[in-house]
Short mmCIF file of C-alpha atoms in Angstrom, two decimals:
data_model
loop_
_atom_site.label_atom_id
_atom_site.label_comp_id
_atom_site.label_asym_id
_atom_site.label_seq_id
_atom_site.Cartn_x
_atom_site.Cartn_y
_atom_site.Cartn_z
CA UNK A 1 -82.13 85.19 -0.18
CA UNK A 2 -85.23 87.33 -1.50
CA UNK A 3 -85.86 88.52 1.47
CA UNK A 4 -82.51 88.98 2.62
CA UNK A 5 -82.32 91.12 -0.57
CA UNK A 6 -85.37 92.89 0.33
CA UNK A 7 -84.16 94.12 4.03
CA UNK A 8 -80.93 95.58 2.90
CA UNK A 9 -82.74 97.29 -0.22
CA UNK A 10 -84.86 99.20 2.07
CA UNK A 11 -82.37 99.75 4.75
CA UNK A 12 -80.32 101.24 2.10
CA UNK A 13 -83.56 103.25 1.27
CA UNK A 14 -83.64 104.60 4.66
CA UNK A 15 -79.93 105.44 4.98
CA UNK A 16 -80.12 106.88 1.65
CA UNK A 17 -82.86 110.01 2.81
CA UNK A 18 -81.74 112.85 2.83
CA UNK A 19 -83.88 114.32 5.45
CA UNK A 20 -86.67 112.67 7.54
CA UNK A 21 -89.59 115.22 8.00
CA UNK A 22 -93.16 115.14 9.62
CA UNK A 23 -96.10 114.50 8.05
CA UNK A 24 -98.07 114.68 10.81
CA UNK A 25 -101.26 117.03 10.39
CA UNK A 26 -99.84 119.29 13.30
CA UNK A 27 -97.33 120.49 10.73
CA UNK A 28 -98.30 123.51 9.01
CA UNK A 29 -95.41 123.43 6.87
CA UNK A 30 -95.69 119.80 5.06
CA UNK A 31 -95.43 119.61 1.69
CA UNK A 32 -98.45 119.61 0.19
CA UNK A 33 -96.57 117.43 -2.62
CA UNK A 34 -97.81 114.01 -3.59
CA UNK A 35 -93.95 113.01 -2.46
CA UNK A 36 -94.77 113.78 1.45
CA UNK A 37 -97.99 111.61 1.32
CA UNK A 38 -97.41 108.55 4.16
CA UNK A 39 -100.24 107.02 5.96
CA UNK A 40 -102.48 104.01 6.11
CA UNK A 41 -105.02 104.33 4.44
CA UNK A 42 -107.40 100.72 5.55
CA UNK A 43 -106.37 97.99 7.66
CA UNK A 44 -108.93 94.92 7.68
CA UNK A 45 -108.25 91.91 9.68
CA UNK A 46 -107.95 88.28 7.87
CA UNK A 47 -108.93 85.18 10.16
CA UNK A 48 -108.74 85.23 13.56
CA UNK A 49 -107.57 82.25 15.33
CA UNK A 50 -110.37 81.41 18.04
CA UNK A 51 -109.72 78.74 20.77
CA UNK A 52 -113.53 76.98 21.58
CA UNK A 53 -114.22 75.75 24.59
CA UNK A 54 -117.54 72.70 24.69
CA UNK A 55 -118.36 69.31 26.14
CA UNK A 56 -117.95 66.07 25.00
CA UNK A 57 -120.86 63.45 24.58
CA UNK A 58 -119.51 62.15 28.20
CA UNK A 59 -119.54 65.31 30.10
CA UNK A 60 -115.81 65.84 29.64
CA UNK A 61 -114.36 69.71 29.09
CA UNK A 62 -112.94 69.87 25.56
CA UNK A 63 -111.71 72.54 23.22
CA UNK A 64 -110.58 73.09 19.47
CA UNK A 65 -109.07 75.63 17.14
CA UNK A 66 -111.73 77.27 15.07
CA UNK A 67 -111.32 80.62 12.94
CA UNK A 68 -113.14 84.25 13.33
CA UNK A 69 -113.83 86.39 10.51
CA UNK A 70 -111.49 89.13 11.15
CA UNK A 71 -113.87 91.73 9.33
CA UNK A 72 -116.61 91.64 11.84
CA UNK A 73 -113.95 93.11 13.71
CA UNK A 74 -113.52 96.46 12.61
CA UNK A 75 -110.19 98.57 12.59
CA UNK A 76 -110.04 102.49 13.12
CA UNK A 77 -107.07 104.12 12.17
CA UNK A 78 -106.41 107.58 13.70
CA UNK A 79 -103.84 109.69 11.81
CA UNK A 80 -103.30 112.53 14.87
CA UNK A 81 -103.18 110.48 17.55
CA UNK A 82 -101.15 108.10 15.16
CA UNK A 83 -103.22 104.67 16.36
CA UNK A 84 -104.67 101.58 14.38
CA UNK A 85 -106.91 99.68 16.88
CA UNK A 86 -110.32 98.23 16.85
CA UNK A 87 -113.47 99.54 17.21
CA UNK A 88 -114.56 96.62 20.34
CA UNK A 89 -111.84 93.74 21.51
CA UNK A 90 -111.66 90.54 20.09
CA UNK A 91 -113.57 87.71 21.96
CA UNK A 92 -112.38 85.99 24.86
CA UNK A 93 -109.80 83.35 23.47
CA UNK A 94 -108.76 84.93 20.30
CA UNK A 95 -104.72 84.46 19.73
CA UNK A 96 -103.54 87.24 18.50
CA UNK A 97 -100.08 86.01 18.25
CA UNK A 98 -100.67 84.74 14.66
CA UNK A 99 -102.98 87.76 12.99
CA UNK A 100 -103.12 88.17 9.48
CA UNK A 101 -104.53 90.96 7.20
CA UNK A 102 -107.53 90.56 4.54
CA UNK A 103 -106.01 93.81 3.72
CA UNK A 104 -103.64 96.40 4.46
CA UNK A 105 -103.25 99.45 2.12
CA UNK A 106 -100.72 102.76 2.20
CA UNK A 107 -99.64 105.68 0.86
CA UNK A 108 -96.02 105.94 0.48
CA UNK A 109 -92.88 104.36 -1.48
CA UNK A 110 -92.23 102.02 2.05
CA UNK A 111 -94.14 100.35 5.12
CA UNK A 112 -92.08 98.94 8.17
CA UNK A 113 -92.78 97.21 11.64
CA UNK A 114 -90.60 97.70 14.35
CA UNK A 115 -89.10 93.83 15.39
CA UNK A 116 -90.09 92.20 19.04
CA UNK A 117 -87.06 91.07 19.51
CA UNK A 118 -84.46 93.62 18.07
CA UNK A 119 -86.45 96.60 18.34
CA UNK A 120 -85.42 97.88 14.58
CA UNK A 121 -87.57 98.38 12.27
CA UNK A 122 -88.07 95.58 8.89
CA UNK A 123 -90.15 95.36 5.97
CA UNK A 124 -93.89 94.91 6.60
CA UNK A 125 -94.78 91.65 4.98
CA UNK A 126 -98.43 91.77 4.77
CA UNK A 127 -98.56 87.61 3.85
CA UNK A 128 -96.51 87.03 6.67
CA UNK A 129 -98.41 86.18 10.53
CA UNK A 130 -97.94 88.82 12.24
CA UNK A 131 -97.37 88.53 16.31
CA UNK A 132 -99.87 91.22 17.92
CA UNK A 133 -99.23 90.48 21.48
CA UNK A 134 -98.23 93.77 22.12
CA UNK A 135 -98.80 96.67 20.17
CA UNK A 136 -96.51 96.70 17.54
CA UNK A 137 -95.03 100.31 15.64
CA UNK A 138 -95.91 100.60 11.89
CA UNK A 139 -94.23 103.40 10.08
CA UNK A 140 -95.33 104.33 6.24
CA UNK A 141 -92.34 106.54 4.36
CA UNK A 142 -92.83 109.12 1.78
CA UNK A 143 -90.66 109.56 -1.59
CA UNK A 144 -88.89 112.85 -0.18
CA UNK A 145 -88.58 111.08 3.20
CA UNK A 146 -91.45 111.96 5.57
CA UNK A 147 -92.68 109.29 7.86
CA UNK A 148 -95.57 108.97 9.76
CA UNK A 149 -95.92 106.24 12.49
CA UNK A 150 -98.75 104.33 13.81
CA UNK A 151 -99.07 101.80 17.08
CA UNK A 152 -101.24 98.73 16.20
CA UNK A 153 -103.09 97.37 19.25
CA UNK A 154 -105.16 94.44 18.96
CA UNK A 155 -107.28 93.84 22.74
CA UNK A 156 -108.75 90.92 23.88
CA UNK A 157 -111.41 90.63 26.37
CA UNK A 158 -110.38 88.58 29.21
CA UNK A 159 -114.19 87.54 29.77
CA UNK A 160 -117.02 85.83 27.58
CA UNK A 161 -119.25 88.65 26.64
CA UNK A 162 -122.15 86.39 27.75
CA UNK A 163 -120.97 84.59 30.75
CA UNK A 164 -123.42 85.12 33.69
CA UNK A 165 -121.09 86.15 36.35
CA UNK A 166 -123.24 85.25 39.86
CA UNK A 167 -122.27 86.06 43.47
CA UNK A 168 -124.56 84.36 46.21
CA UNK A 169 -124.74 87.72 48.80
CA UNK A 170 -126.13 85.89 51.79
CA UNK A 171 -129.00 83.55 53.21
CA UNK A 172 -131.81 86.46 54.84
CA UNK A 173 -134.32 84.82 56.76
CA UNK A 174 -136.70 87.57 56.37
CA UNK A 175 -136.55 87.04 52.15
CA UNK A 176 -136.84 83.25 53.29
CA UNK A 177 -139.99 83.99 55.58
CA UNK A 178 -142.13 85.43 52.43
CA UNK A 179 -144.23 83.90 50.21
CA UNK A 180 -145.58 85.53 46.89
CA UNK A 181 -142.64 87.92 46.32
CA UNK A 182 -142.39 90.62 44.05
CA UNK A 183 -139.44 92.41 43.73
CA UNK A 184 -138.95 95.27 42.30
CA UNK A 185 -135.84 98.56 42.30
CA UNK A 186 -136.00 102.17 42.19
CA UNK A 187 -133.17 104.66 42.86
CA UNK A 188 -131.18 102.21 43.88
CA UNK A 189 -133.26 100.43 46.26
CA UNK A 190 -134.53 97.26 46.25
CA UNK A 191 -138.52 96.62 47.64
CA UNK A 192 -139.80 93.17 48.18
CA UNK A 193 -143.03 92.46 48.81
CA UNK A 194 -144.36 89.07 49.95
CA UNK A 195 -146.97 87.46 52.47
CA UNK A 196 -146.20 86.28 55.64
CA UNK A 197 -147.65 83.85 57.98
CA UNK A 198 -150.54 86.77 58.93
CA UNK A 199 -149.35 89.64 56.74
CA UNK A 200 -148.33 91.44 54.00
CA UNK A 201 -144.63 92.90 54.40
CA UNK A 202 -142.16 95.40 52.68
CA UNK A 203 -138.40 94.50 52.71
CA UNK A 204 -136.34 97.36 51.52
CA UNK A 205 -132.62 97.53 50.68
CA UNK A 206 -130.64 100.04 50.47
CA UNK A 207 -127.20 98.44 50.00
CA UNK A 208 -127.95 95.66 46.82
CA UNK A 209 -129.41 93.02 49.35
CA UNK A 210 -126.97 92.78 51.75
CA UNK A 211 -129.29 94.04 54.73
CA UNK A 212 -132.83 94.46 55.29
CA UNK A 213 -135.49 96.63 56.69
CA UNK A 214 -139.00 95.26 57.34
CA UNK A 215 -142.03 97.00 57.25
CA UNK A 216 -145.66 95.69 57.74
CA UNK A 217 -148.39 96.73 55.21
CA UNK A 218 -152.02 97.66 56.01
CA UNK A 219 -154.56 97.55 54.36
CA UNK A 220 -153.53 93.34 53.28
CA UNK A 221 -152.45 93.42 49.25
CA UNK A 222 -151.68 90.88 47.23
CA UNK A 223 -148.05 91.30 47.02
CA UNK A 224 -147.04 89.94 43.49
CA UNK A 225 -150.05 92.92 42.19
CA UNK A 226 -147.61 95.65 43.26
CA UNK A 227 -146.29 97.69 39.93
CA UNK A 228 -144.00 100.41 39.84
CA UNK A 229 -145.29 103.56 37.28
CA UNK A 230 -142.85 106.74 37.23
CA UNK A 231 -141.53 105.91 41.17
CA UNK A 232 -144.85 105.99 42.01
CA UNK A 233 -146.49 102.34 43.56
CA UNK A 234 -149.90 100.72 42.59
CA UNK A 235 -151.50 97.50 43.77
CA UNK A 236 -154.38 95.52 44.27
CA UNK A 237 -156.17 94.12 47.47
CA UNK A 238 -157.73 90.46 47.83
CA UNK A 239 -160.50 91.38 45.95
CA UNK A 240 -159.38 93.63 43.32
CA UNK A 241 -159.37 96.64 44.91
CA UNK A 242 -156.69 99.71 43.48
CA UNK A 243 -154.26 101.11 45.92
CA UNK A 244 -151.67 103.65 45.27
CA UNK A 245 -148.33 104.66 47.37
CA UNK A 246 -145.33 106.71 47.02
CA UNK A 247 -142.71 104.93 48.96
CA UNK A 248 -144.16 100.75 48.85
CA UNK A 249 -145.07 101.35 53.05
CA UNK A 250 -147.96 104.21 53.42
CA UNK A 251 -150.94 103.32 51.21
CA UNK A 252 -154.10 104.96 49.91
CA UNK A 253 -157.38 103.14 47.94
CA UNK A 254 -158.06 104.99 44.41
CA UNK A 255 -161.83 104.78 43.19
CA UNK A 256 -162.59 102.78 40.27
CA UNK A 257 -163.15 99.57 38.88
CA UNK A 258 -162.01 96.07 40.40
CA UNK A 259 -158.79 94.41 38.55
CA UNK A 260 -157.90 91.17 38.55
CA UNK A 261 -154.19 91.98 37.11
CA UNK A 262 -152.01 95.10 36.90
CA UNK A 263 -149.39 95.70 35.53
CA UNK A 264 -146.79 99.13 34.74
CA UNK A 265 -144.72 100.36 32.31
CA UNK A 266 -143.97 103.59 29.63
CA UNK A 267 -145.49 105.66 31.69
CA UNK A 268 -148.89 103.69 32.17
CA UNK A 269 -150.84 101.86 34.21
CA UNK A 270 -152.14 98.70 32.75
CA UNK A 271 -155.00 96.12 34.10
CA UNK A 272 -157.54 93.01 33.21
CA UNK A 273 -161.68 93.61 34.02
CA UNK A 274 -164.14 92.47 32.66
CA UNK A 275 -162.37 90.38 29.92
CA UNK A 276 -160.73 93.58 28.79
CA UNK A 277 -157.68 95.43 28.83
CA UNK A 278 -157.72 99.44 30.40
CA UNK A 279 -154.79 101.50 30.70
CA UNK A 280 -154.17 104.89 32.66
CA UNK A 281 -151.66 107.68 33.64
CA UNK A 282 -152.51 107.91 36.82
CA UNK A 283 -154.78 104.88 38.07
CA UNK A 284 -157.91 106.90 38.35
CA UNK A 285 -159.00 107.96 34.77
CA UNK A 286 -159.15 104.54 32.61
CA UNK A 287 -159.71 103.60 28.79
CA UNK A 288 -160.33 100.62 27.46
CA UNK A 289 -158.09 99.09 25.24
CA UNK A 290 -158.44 97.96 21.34
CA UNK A 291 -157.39 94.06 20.94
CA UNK A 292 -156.43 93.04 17.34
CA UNK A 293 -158.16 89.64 17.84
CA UNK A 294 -159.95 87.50 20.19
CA UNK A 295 -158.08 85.33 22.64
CA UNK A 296 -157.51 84.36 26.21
CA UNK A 297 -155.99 86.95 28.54
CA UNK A 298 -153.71 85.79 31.71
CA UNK A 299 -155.79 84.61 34.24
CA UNK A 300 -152.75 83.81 36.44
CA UNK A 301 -149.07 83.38 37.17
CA UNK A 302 -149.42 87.08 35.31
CA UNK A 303 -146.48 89.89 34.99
CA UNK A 304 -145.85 92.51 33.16
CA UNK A 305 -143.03 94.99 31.70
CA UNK A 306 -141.88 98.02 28.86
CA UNK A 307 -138.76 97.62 27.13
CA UNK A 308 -137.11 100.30 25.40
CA UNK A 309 -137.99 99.34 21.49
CA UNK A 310 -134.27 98.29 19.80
CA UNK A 311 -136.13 100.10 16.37
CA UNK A 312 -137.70 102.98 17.00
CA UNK A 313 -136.82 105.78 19.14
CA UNK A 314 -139.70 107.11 21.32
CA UNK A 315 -141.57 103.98 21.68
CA UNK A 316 -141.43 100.98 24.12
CA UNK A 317 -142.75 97.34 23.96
CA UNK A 318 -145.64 96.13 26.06
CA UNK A 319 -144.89 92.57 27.40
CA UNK A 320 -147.94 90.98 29.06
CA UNK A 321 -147.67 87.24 30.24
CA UNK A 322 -149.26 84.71 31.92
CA UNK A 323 -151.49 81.60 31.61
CA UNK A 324 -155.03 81.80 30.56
CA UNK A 325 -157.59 80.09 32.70
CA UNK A 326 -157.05 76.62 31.18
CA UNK A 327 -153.13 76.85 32.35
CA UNK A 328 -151.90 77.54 28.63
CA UNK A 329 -149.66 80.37 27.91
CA UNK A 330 -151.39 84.03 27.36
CA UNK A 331 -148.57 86.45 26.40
CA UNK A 332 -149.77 89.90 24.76
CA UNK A 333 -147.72 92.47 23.20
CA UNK A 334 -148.07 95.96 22.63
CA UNK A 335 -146.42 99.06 21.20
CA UNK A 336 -146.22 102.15 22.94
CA UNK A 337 -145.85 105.95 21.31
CA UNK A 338 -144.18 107.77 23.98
CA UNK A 339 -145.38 111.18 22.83
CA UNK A 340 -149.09 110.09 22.16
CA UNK A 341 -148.87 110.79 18.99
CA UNK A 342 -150.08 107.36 17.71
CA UNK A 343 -152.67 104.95 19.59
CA UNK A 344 -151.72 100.53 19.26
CA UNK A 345 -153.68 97.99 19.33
CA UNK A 346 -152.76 94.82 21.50
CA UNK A 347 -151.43 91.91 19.59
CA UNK A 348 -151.71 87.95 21.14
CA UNK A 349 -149.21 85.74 20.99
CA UNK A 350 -151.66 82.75 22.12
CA UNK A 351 -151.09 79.71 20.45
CA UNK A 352 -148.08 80.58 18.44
CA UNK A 353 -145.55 81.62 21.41
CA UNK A 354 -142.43 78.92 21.31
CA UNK A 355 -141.03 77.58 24.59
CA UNK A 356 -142.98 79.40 26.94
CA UNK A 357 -142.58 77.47 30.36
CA UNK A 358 -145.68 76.47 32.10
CA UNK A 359 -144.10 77.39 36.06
CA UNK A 360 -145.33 79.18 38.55
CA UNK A 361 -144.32 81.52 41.09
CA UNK A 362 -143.34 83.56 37.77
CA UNK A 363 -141.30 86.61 37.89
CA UNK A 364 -140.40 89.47 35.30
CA UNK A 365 -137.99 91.83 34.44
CA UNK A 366 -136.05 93.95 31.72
CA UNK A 367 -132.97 92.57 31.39
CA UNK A 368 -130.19 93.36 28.34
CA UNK A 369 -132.72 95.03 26.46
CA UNK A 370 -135.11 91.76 26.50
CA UNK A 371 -138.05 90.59 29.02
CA UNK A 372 -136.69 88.24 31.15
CA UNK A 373 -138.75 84.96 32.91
CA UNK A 374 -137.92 83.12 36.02
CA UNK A 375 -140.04 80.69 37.66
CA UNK A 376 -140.30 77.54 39.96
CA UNK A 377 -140.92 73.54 38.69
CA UNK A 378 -143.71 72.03 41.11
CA UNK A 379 -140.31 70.57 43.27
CA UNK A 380 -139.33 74.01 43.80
CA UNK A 381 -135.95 73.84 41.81
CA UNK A 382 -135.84 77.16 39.64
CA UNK A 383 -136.57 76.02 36.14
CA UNK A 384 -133.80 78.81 34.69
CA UNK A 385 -133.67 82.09 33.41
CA UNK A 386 -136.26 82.59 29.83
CA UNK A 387 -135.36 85.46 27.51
CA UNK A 388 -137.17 86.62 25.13
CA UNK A 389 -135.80 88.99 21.85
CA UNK A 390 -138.49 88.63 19.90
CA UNK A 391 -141.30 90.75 21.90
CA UNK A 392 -142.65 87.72 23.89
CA UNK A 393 -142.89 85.31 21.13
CA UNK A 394 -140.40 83.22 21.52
CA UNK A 395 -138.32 82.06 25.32
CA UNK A 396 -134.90 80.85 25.46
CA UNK A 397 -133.16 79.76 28.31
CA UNK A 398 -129.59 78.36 27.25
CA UNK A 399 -128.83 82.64 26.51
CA UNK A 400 -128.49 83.59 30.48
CA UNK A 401 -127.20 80.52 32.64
CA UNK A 402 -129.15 81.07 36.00
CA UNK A 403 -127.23 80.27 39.48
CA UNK A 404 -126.95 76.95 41.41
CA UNK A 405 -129.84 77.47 43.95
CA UNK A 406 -131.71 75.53 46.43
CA UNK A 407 -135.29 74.28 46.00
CA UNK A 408 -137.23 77.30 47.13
CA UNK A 409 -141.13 78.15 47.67
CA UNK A 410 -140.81 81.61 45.73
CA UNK A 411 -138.58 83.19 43.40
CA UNK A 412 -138.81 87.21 41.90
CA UNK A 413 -136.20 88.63 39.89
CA UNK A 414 -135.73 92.35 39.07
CA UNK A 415 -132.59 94.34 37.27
CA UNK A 416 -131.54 97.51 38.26
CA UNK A 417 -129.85 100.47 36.64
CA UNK A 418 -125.96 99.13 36.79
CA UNK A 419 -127.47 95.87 34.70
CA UNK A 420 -127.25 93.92 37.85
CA UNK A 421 -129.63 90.87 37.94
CA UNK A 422 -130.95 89.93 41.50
CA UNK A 423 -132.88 86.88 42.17
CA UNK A 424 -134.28 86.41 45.48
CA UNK A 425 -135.92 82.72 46.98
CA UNK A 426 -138.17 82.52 49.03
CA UNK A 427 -138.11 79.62 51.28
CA UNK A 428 -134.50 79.59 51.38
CA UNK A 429 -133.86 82.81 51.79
CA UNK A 430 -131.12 83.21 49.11
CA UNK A 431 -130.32 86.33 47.36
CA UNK A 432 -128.18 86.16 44.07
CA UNK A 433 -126.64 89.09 42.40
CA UNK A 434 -125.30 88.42 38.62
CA UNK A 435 -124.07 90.59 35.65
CA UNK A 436 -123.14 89.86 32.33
CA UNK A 437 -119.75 90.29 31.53
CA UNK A 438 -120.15 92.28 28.51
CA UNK A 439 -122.42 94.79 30.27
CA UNK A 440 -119.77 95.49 32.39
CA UNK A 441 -117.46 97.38 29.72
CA UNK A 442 -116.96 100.39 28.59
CA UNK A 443 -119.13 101.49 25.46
CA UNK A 444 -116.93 101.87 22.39
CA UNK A 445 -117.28 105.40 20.63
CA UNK A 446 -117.75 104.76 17.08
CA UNK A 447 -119.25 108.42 15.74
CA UNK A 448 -117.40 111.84 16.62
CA UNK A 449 -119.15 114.85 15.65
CA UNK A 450 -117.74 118.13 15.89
#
């Protein structure tokens, strides 16, 4: 009966206005009278039912009811365009049938929704679940009549953010026919490098490793040496030797010392001789760099990349990995000032690094913001996919699910621009092409300037 009571009072409020007007901001002639005031003023979501999908103890596929915190979930009202809608979707299995407010706050003498079913509008009861389906019409009244209406949209992805979403593009027996690949991308094409039976080769693609073109390399380098620095190539020969190119196929020796690893990124050129770290802009002119402490440098199963630093705009991260001679993990880390303002040491991260994998054919890459590892167990299965967010201190690899591949004798990952993630094998010649779902939407504006 109360709410019965409650419908036909404010039905009877409506009916009883004298004259519905605009309060929209478009209208030059509102009343600038506290009377006239209707809007929404915060909206905050309550909890979120959340459908979780996990395993059982005997492999089974099992799922249960658990609730999100609707305020990590934040709603932005828009008073012109009249719209109350959040700021990213709601995850992947989020029912939005049954929302609730933590709060929902107005100005006005009256708030209605606008029914499902009957299409008229009814008291907003905030304590009530409210179906968000579909987008659902709010309207907030004023004392002297004026209305303003909003349309509440609550989205859903229809993906988990972090599901690894892999397509398996062919079997290329020119990828399977090299050993001691090293893949890397540029402008949208993709160069692998790798050793065949007599010598070292160039695959280039040009259409995300659906076809290749081979090309034979003189003078012999070692393939997984070959760095990329501002679309400009570097690489070293059997014996150390520098070598520079500008398109991965025509190459040229630079004078200088003998390297034992190289490795690019920010802008530099970075290498290992004589139990020291140098670094260069252009390969020929090098300086040694400082180390904050004493300890091993890789020695082997080496790589190196920058990431963009998440803090601190105009600087990158250093990753340098590896195992030292005695086969235990070497990874090195160091910040980069982009303008040269401010000179780094290198910091190790021997002995204290956390679930570093000791595998080899290792591979490298920048991948959601984060160096990512690939690499081969001694059967040849591909061990999985180890990111890092912590600047090469510690490796996970339960964050990016890697494909379903054959044994293989070689594996080299690289990303390119569109966040794909390609993994090629050598041995089996498989190439592998995978995204993450979330990198795949649209960026969410969340700061207008005018």
């Amino acid at each position: 009966m109360n709410k019965i009571f409650r419908l036909l009072a404010f039905l009877l409020f409506i009916a009883a206005m004298p004259l519905v007007s605009s309060c929209s901001d478009s209208d030059s002639d509102a009343s600038s009278d506290e009377s006239s005031i209707c809007m929404v003023t915060s909206a905050v979501l309550g909890g979120v039912p959340y459908t979780v999908h996990t395993t059982t103890s005997d492999g089974r596929d099992s799922t249960y009811e658990a609730m999100l915190t609707g305020a990590n979930y934040p709603l932005s009202i828009d008073h012109i365009g009249g719209r109350i809608y959040l700021q990213d979707s709601l995850p992947a299995g989020s029912d939005v049938s049954r929302m609730t407010f933590a709060s929902f706050t107005y100005q006005g003498s009256a708030i209605a929704i606008r029914s499902l079913t009957t299409a008229t509008d009814t008291i907003f009861n905030l304590n009530d679940s409210t179906d968000c389906s579909l987008p659902r019409l709010i309207t907030v009244y004023g004392a002297d009549g004026s209305q303003r209406t909003y349309t509440l949209e609550l989205r859903v992805h229809k993906q988990v953010g972090d599901e690894m979403n892999w397509t398996r593009l062919a079997t290329q027996p020119q990828v399977a026919a090299l050993q001691k690949q090293k893949l890397l991308v540029s402008g949208g094409v993709l160069y692998l490098f790798g050793q065949s039976e007599s010598d070292t080769e160039l695959l280039t693609s040009t259409d995300k490793g659906l076809t290749w073109e081979r090309t034979t390399i003189t003078p012999d380098l070692r393939p997984r040496s070959v760095t990329l620095v501002d679309d400009t190539f570097f690489a070293l020969d059997g014996i150390g030797n520098l070598f520079t190119s500008p398109d991965g196929a025509a190459w040229t020796p630079v004078d200088g010392r003998m390297f034992t690893t190289l490795a690019g990124g920010a802008g530099r050129l970075f290498g290992v001789a004589e139990d020291m770290l140098w670094s260069s802009a252009d390969g020929v002119s090098w300086t040694a760099d400082e180390l904050s402490e004493t300890a091993p440098l890789p020695a082997k199963e080496w790589s190196g990349i920058a990431i963009a630093s998440a803090t601190n705009v105009g600087f990158s991260d250093l990753i340098l990995v590896g195992l030292a001679a005695d086969g235990t993990p070497a990874p090195w880390h160091r910040t980069i000032d982009l303008s040269g303002r401010y000179t780094f040491p290198w910091n190790s991260f021997v002995g204290i690094t956390v679930d570093y994998p000791i595998l080899r054919s290792t591979s490298l890459t920048a991948y959601d913001g984060a160096p990512l590892l690939a690499g081969l167990n001694a059967d040849g299965t591909l061990a999985g996919l180890y990111i890092s967010r912590d600047k090469g201190k510690t490796w996970l690899s339960s964050e990016i699910i890697a494909p379903d591949v054959l044994p293989a004798t070689s594996v080299s990952i690289a990303s390119d621009e569109e966040n794909n993630l390609f993994v090629l094998l050598g041995g089996s010649g498989e190439v592998w092409c995978g995204k993450l779902a979330r990198l795949n939407w649209n960026a969410v504006q969340h700061d207008f300037y005018r």
